[in-house]
mmCIF file of the C-alpha atoms, coordinates in Angstrom:
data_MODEL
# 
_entry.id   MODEL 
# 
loop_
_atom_site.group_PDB 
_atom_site.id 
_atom_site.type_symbol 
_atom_site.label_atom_id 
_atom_site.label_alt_id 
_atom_site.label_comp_id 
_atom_site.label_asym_id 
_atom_site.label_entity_id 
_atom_site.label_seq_id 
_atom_site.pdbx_PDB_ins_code 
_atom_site.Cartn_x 
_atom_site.Cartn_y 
_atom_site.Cartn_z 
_atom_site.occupancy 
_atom_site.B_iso_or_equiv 
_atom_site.pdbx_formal_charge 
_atom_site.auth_seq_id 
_atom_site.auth_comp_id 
_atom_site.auth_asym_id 
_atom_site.auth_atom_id 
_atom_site.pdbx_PDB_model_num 
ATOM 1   C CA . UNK A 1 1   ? -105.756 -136.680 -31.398 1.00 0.00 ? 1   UNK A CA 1 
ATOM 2   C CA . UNK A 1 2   ? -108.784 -134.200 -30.463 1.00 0.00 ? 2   UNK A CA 1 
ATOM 3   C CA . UNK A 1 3   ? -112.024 -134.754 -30.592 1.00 0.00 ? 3   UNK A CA 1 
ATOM 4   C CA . UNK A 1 4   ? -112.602 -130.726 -31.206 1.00 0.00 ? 4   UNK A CA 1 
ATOM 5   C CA . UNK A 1 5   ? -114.573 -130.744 -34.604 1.00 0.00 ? 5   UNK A CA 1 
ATOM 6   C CA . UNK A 1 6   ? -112.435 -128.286 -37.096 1.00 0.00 ? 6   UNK A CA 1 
ATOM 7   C CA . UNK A 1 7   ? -114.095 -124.856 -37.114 1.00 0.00 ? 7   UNK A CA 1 
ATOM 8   C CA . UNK A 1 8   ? -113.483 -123.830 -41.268 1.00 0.00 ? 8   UNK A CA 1 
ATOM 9   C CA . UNK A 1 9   ? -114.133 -120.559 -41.102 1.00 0.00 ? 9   UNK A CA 1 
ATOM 10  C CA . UNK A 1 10  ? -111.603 -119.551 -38.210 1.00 0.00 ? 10  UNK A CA 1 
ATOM 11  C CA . UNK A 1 11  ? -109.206 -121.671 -40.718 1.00 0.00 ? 11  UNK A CA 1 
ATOM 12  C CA . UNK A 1 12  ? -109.896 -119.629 -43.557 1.00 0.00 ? 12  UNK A CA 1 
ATOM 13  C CA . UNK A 1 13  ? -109.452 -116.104 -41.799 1.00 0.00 ? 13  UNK A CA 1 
ATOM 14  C CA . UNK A 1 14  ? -106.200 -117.267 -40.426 1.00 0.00 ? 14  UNK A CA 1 
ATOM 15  C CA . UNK A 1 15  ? -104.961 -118.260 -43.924 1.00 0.00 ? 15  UNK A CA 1 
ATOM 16  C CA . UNK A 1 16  ? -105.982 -115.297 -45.638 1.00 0.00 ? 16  UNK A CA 1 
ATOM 17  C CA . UNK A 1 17  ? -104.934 -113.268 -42.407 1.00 0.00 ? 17  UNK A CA 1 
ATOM 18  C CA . UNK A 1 18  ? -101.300 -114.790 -43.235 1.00 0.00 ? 18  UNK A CA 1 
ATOM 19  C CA . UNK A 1 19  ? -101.663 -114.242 -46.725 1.00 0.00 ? 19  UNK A CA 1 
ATOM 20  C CA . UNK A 1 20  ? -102.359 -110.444 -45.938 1.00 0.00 ? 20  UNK A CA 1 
ATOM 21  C CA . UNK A 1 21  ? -99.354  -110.156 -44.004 1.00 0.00 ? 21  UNK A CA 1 
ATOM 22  C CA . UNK A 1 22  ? -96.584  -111.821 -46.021 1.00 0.00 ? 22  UNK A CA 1 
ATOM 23  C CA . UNK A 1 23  ? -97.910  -109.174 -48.855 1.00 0.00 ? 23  UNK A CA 1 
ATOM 24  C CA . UNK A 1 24  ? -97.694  -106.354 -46.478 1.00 0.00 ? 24  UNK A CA 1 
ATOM 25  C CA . UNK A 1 25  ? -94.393  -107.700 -45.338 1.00 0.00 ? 25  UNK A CA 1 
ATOM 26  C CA . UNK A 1 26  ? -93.482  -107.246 -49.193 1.00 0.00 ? 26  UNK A CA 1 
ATOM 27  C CA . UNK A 1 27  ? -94.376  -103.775 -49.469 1.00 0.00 ? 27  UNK A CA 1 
ATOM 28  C CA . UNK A 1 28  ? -92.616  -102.872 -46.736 1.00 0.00 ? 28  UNK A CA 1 
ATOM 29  C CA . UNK A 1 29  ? -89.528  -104.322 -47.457 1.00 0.00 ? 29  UNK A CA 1 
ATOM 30  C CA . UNK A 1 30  ? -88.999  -103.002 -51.259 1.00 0.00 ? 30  UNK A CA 1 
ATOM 31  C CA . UNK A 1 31  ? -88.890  -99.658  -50.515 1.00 0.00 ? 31  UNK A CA 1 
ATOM 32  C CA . UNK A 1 32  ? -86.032  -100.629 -47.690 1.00 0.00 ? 32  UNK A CA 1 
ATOM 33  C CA . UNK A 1 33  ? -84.243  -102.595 -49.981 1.00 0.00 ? 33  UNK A CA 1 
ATOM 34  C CA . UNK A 1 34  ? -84.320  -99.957  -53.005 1.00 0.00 ? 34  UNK A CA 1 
ATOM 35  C CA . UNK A 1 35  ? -82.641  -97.566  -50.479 1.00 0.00 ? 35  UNK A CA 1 
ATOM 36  C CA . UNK A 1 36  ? -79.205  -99.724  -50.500 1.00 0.00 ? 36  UNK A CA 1 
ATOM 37  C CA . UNK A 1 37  ? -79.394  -98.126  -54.212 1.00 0.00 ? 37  UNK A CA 1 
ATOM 38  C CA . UNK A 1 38  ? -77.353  -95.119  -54.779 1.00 0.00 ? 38  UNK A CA 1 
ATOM 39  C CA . UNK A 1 39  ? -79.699  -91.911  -54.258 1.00 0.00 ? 39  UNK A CA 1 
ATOM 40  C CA . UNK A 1 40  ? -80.518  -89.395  -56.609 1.00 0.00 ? 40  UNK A CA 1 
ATOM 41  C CA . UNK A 1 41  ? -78.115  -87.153  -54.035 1.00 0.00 ? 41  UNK A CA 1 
ATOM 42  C CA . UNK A 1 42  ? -75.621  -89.212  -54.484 1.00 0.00 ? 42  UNK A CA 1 
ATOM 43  C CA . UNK A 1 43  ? -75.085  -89.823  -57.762 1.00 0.00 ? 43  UNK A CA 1 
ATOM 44  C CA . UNK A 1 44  ? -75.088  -85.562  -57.959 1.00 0.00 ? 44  UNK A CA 1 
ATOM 45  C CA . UNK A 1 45  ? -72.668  -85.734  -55.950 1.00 0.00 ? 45  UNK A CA 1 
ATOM 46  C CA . UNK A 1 46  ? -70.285  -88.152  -57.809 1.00 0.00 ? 46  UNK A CA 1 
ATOM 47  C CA . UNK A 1 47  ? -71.385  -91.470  -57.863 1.00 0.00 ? 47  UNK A CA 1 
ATOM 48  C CA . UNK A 1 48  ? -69.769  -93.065  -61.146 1.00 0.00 ? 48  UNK A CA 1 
ATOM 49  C CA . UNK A 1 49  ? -72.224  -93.320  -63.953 1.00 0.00 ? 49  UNK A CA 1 
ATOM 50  C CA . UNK A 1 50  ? -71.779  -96.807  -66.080 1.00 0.00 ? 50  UNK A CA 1 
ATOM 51  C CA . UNK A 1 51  ? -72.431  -96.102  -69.386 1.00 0.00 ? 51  UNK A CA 1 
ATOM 52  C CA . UNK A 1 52  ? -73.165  -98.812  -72.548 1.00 0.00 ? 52  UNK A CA 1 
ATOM 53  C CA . UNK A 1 53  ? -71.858  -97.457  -76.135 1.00 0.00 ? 53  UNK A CA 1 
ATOM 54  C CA . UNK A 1 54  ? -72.099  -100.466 -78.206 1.00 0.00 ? 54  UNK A CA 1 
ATOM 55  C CA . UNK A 1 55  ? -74.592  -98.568  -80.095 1.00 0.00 ? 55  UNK A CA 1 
ATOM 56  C CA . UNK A 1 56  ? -72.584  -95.388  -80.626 1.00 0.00 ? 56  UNK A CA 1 
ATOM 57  C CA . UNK A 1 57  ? -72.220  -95.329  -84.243 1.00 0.00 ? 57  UNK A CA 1 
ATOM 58  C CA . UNK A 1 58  ? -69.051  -93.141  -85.983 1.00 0.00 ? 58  UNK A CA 1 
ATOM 59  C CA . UNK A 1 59  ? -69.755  -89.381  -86.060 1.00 0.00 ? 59  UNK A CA 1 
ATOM 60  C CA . UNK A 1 60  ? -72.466  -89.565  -83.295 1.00 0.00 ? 60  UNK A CA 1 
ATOM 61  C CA . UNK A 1 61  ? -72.873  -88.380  -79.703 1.00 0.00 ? 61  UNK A CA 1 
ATOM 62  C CA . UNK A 1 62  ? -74.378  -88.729  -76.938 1.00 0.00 ? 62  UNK A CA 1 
ATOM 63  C CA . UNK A 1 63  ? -74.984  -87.474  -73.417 1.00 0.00 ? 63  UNK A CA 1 
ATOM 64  C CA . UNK A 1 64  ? -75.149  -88.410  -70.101 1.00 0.00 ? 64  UNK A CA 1 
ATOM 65  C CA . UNK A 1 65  ? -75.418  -87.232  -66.429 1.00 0.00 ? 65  UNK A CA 1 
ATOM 66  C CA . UNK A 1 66  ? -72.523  -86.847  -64.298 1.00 0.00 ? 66  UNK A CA 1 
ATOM 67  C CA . UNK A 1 67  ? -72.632  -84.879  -60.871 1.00 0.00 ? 67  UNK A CA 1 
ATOM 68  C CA . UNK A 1 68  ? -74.872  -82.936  -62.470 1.00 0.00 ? 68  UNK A CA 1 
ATOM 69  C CA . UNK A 1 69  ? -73.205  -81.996  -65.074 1.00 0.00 ? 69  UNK A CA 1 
ATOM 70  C CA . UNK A 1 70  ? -73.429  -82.899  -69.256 1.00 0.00 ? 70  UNK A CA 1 
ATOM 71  C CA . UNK A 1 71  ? -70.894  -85.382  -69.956 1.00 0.00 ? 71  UNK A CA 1 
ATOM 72  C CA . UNK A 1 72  ? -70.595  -86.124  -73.746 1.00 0.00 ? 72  UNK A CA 1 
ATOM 73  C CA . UNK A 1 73  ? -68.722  -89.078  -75.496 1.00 0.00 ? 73  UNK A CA 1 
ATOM 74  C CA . UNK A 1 74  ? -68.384  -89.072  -78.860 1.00 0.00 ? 74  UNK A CA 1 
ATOM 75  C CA . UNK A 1 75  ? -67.577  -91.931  -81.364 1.00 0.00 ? 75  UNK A CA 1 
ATOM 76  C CA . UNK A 1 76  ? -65.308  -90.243  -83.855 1.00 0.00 ? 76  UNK A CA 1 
ATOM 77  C CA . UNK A 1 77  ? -64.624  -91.326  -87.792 1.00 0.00 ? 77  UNK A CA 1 
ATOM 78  C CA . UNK A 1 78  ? -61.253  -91.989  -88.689 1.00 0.00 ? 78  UNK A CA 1 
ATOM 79  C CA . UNK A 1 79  ? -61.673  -88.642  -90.888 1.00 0.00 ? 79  UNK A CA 1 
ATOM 80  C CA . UNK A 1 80  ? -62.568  -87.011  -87.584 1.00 0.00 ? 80  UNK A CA 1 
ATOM 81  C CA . UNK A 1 81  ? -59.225  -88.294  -85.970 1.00 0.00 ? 81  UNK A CA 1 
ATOM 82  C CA . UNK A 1 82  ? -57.333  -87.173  -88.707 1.00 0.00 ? 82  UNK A CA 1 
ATOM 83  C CA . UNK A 1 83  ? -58.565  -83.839  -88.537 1.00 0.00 ? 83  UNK A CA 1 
ATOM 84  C CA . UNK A 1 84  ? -57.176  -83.117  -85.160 1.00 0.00 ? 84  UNK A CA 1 
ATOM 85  C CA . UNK A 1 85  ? -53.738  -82.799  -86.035 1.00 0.00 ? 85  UNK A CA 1 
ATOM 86  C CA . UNK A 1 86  ? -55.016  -80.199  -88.821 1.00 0.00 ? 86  UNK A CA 1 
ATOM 87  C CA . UNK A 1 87  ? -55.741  -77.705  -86.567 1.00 0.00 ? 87  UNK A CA 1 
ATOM 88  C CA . UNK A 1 88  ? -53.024  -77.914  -83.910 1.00 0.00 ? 88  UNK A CA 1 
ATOM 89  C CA . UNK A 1 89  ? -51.173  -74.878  -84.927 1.00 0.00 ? 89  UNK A CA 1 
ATOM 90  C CA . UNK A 1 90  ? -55.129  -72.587  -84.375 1.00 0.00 ? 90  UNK A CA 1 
ATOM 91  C CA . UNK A 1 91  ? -55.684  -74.103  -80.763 1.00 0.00 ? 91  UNK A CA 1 
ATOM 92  C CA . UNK A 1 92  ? -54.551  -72.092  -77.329 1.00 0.00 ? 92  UNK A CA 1 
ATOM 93  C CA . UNK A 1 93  ? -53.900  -74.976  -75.710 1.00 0.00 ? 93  UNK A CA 1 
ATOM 94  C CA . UNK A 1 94  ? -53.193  -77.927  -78.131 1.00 0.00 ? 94  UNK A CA 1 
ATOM 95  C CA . UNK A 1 95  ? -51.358  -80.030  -75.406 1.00 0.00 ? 95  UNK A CA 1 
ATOM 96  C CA . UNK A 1 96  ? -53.766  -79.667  -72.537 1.00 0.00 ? 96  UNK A CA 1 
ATOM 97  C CA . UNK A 1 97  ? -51.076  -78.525  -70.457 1.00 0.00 ? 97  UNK A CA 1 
ATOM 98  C CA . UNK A 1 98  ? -53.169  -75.477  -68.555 1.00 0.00 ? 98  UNK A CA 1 
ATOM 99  C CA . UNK A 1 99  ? -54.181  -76.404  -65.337 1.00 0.00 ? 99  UNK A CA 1 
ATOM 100 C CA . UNK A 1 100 ? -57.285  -74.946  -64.461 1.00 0.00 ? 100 UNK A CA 1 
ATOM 101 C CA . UNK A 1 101 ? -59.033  -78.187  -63.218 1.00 0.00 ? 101 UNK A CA 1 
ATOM 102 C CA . UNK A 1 102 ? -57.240  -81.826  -63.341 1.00 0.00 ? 102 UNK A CA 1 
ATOM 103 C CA . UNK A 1 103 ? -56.303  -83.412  -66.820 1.00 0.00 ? 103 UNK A CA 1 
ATOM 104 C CA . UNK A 1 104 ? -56.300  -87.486  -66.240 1.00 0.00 ? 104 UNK A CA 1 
ATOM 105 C CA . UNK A 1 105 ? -52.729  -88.336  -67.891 1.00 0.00 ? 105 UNK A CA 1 
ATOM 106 C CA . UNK A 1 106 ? -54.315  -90.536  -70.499 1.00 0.00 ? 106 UNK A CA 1 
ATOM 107 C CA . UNK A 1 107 ? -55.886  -86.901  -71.684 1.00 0.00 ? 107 UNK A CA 1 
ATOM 108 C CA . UNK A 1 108 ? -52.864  -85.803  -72.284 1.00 0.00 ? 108 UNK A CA 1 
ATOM 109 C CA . UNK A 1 109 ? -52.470  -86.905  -76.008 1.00 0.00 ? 109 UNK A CA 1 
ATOM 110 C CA . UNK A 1 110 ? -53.969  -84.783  -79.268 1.00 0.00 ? 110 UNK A CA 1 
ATOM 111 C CA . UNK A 1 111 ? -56.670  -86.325  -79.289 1.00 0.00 ? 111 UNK A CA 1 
ATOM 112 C CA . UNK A 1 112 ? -57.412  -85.981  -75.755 1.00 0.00 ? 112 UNK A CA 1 
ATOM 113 C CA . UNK A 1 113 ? -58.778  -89.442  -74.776 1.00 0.00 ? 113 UNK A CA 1 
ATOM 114 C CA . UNK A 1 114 ? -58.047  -93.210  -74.203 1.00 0.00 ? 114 UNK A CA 1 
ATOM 115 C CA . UNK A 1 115 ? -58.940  -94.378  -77.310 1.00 0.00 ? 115 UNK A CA 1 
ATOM 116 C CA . UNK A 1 116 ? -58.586  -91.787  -80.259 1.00 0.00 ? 116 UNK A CA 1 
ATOM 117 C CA . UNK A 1 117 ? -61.807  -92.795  -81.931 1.00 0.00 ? 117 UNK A CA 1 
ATOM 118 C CA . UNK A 1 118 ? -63.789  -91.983  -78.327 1.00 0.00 ? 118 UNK A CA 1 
ATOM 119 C CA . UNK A 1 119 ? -63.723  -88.776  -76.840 1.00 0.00 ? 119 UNK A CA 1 
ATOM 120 C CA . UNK A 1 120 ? -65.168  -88.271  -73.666 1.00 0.00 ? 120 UNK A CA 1 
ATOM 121 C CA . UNK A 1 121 ? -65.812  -84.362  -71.938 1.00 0.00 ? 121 UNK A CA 1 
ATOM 122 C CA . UNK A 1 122 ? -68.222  -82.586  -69.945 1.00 0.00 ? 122 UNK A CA 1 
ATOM 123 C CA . UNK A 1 123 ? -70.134  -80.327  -72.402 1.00 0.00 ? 123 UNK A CA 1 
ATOM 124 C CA . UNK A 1 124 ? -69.749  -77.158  -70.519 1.00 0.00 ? 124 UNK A CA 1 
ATOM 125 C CA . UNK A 1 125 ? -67.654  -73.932  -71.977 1.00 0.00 ? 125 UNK A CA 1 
ATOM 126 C CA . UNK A 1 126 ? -64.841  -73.182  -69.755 1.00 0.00 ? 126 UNK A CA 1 
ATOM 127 C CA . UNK A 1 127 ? -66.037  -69.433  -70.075 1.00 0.00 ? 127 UNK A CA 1 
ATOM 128 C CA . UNK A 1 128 ? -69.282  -69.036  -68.402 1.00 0.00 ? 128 UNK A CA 1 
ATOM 129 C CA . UNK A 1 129 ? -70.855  -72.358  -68.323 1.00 0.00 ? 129 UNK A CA 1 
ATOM 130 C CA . UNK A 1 130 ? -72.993  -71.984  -71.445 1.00 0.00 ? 130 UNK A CA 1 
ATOM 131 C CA . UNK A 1 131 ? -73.215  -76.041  -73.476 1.00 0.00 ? 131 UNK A CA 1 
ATOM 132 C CA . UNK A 1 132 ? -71.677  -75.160  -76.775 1.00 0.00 ? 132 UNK A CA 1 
ATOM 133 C CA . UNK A 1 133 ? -73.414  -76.903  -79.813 1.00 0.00 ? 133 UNK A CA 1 
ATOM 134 C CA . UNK A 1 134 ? -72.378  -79.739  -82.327 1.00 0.00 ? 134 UNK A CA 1 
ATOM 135 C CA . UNK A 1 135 ? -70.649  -78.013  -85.524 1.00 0.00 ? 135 UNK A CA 1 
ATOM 136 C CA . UNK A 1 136 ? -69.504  -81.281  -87.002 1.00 0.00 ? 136 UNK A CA 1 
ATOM 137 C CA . UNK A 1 137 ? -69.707  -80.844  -90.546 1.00 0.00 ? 137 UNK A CA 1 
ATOM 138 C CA . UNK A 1 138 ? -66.672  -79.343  -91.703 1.00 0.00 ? 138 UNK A CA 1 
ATOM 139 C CA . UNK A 1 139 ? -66.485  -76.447  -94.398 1.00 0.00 ? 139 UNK A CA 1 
ATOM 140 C CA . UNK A 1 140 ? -67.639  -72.622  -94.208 1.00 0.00 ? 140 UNK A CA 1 
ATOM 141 C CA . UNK A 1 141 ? -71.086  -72.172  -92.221 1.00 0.00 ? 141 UNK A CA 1 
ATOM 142 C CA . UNK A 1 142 ? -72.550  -68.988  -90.266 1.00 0.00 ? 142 UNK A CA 1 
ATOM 143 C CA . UNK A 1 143 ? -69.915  -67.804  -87.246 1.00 0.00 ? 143 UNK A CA 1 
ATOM 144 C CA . UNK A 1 144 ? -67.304  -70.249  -88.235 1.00 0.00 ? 144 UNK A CA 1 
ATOM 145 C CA . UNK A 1 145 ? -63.892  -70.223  -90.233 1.00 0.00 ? 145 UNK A CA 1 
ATOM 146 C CA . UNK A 1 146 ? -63.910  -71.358  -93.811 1.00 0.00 ? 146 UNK A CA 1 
ATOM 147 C CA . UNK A 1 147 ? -61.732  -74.009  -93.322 1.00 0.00 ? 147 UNK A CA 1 
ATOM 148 C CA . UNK A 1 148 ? -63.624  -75.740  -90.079 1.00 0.00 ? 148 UNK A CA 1 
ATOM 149 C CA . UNK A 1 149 ? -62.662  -79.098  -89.406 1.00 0.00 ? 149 UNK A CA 1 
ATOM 150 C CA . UNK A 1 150 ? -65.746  -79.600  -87.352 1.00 0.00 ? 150 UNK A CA 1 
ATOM 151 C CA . UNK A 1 151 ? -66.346  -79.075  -83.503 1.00 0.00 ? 151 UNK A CA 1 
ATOM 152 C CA . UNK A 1 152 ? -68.334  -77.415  -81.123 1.00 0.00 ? 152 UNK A CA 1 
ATOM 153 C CA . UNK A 1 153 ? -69.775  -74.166  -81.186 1.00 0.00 ? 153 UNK A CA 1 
ATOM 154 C CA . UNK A 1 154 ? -70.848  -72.154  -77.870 1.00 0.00 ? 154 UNK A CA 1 
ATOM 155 C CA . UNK A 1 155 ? -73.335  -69.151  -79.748 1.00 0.00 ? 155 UNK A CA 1 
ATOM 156 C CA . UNK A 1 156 ? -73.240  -67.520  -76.118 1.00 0.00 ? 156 UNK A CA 1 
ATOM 157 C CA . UNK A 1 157 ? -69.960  -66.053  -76.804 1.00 0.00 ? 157 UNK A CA 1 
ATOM 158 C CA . UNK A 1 158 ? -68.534  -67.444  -79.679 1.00 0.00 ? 158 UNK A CA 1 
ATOM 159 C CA . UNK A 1 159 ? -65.718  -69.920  -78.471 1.00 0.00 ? 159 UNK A CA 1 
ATOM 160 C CA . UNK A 1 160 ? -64.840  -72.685  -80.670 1.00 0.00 ? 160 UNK A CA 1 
ATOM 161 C CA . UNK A 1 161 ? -63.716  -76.352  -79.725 1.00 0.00 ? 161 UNK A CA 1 
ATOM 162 C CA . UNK A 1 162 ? -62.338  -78.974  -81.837 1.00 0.00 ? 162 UNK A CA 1 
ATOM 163 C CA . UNK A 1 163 ? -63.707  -82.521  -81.726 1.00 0.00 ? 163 UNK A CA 1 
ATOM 164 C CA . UNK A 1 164 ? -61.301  -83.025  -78.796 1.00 0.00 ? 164 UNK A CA 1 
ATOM 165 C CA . UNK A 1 165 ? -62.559  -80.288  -76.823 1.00 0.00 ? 165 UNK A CA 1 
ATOM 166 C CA . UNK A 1 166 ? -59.486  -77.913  -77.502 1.00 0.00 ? 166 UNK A CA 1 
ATOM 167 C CA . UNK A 1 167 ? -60.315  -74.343  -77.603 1.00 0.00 ? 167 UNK A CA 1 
ATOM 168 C CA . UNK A 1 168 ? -59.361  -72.226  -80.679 1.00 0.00 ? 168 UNK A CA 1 
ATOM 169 C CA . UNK A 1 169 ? -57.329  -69.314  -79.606 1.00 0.00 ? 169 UNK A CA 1 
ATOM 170 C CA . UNK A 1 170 ? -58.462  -65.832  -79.480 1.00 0.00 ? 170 UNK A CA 1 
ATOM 171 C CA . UNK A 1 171 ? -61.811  -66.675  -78.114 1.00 0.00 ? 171 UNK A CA 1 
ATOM 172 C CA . UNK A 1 172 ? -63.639  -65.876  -74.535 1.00 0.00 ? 172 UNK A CA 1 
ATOM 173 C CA . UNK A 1 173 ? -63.403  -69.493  -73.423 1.00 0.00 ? 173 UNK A CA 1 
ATOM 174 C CA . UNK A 1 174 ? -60.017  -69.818  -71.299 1.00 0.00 ? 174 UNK A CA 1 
ATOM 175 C CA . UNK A 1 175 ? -59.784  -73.267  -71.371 1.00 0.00 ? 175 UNK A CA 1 
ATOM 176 C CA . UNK A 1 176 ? -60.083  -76.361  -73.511 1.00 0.00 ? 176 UNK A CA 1 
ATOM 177 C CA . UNK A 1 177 ? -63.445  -79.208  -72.518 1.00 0.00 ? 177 UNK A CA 1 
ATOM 178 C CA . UNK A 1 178 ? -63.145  -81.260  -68.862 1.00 0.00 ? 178 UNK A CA 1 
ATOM 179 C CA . UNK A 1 179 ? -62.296  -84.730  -69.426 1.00 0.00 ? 179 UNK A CA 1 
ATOM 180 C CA . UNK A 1 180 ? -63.381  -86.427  -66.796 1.00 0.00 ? 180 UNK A CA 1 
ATOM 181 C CA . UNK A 1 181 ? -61.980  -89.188  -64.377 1.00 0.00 ? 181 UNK A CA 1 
ATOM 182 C CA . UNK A 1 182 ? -63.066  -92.462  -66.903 1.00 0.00 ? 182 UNK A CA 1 
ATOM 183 C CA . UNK A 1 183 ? -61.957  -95.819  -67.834 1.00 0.00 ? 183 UNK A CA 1 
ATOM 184 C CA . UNK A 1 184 ? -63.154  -98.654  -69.591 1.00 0.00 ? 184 UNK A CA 1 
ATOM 185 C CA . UNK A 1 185 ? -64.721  -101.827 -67.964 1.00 0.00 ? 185 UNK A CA 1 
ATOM 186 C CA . UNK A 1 186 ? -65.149  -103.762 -71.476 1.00 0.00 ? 186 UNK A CA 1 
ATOM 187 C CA . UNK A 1 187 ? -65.149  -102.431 -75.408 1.00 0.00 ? 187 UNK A CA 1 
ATOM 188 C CA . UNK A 1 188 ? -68.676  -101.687 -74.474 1.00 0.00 ? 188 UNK A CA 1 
ATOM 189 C CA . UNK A 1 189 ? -69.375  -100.224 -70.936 1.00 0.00 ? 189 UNK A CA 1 
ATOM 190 C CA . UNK A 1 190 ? -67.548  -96.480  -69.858 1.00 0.00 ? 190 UNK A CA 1 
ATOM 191 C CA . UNK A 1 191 ? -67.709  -95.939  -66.137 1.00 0.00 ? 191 UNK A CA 1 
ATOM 192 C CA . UNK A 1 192 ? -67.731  -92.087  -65.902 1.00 0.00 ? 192 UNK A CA 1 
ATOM 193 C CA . UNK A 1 193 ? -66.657  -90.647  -62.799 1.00 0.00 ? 193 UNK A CA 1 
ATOM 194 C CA . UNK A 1 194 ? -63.819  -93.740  -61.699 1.00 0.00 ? 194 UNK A CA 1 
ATOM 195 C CA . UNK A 1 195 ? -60.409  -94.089  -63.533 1.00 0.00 ? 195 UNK A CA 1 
ATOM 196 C CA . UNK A 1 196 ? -58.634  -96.810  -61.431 1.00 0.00 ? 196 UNK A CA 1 
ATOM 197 C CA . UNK A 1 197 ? -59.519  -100.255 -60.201 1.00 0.00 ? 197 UNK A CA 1 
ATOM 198 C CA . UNK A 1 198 ? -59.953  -100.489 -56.622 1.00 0.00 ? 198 UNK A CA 1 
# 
């Protein structure tokens, strides 16, 4: 044991010294820790976006970001399914069997999705990129057919979609709505972007 009296102060600057640095250690490491996170580069490029629709009600929409693009998915009503197969016999491509970009197989139904209450398509028009607008009322209304079954409307050009994202015929847009690579991970959670498990 030493005789050497203990000098408080150098005690004191050494502990808050320490104190300084395991903070400034702290700083340092969040922002290198934050960078294993997906950049905002990435997910433009095509990271898969996870999305949560428990509180999608019927009849509403909503919209989110997918390598930079508008990606909507929509919670249809029963009524909504139904009208689908109304309008068949109006649409260029009712089947989705144009191949202009990919169609994921389980698109490949008349109602254009995995589940036929949930549609899910990027919210561009396949004529000159415009985002057509919600028309989901059905009935007679200003630049639309008197017996609309409600869609999408794109007032750029006039092309009409049904609430799968079929185009009508006779109209600028050549193609029907994207559908993009999607799957579910629960009744819950979408994962845009990602249709298989790895």
């Amino acid at each position: 044991m030493s005789d050497t009296p203990v000098d408080s102060s150098k005690r004191t600057w050494l502990i808050a010294s320490t104190c300084a640095g395991a903070v400034g250690a702290g700083f340092v490491a969040t922002p290198f820790v934050s960078s294993f996170q997906p950049s905002e580069r990435a997910k433009a490029a095509g990271a898969a976006v996870e999305v949560d629709i428990s509180a999608l009600k019927a009849g509403e929409k909503l919209t989110v970001e997918w390598r930079g693009k508008p990606v909507w998915i929509m919670k249809r009503t029963p009524e909504q399914v139904e009208s689908l197969k109304k309008v068949e016999g109006q649409l260029a491509d009712p089947n989705s069997s144009r191949t202009a970009y990919p169609i994921p197989e389980y698109a490949k139904n008349g109602h254009r999705s995995i589940k036929p209450e949930i549609m899910v398509a990027v919210g561009i028009c396949t004529h000159l990129g415009c985002s057509p607008g919600d028309k989901f009322a059905a009935g007679p209304q200003p630049s639309l057919p008197d017996d609309w079954q409600g869609g999408f409307l794109c007032a750029c050009h006039g092309s009409t979609f049904d609430l799968a994202g079929r185009v009508f015929k006779n109209k600028p847009a050549p193609d029907n709505l994207e559908v993009p690579p999607h799957m579910y991970l629960s009744d819950t959670k979408l994962i845009i972007g990602e249709d298989k498990k790895a």
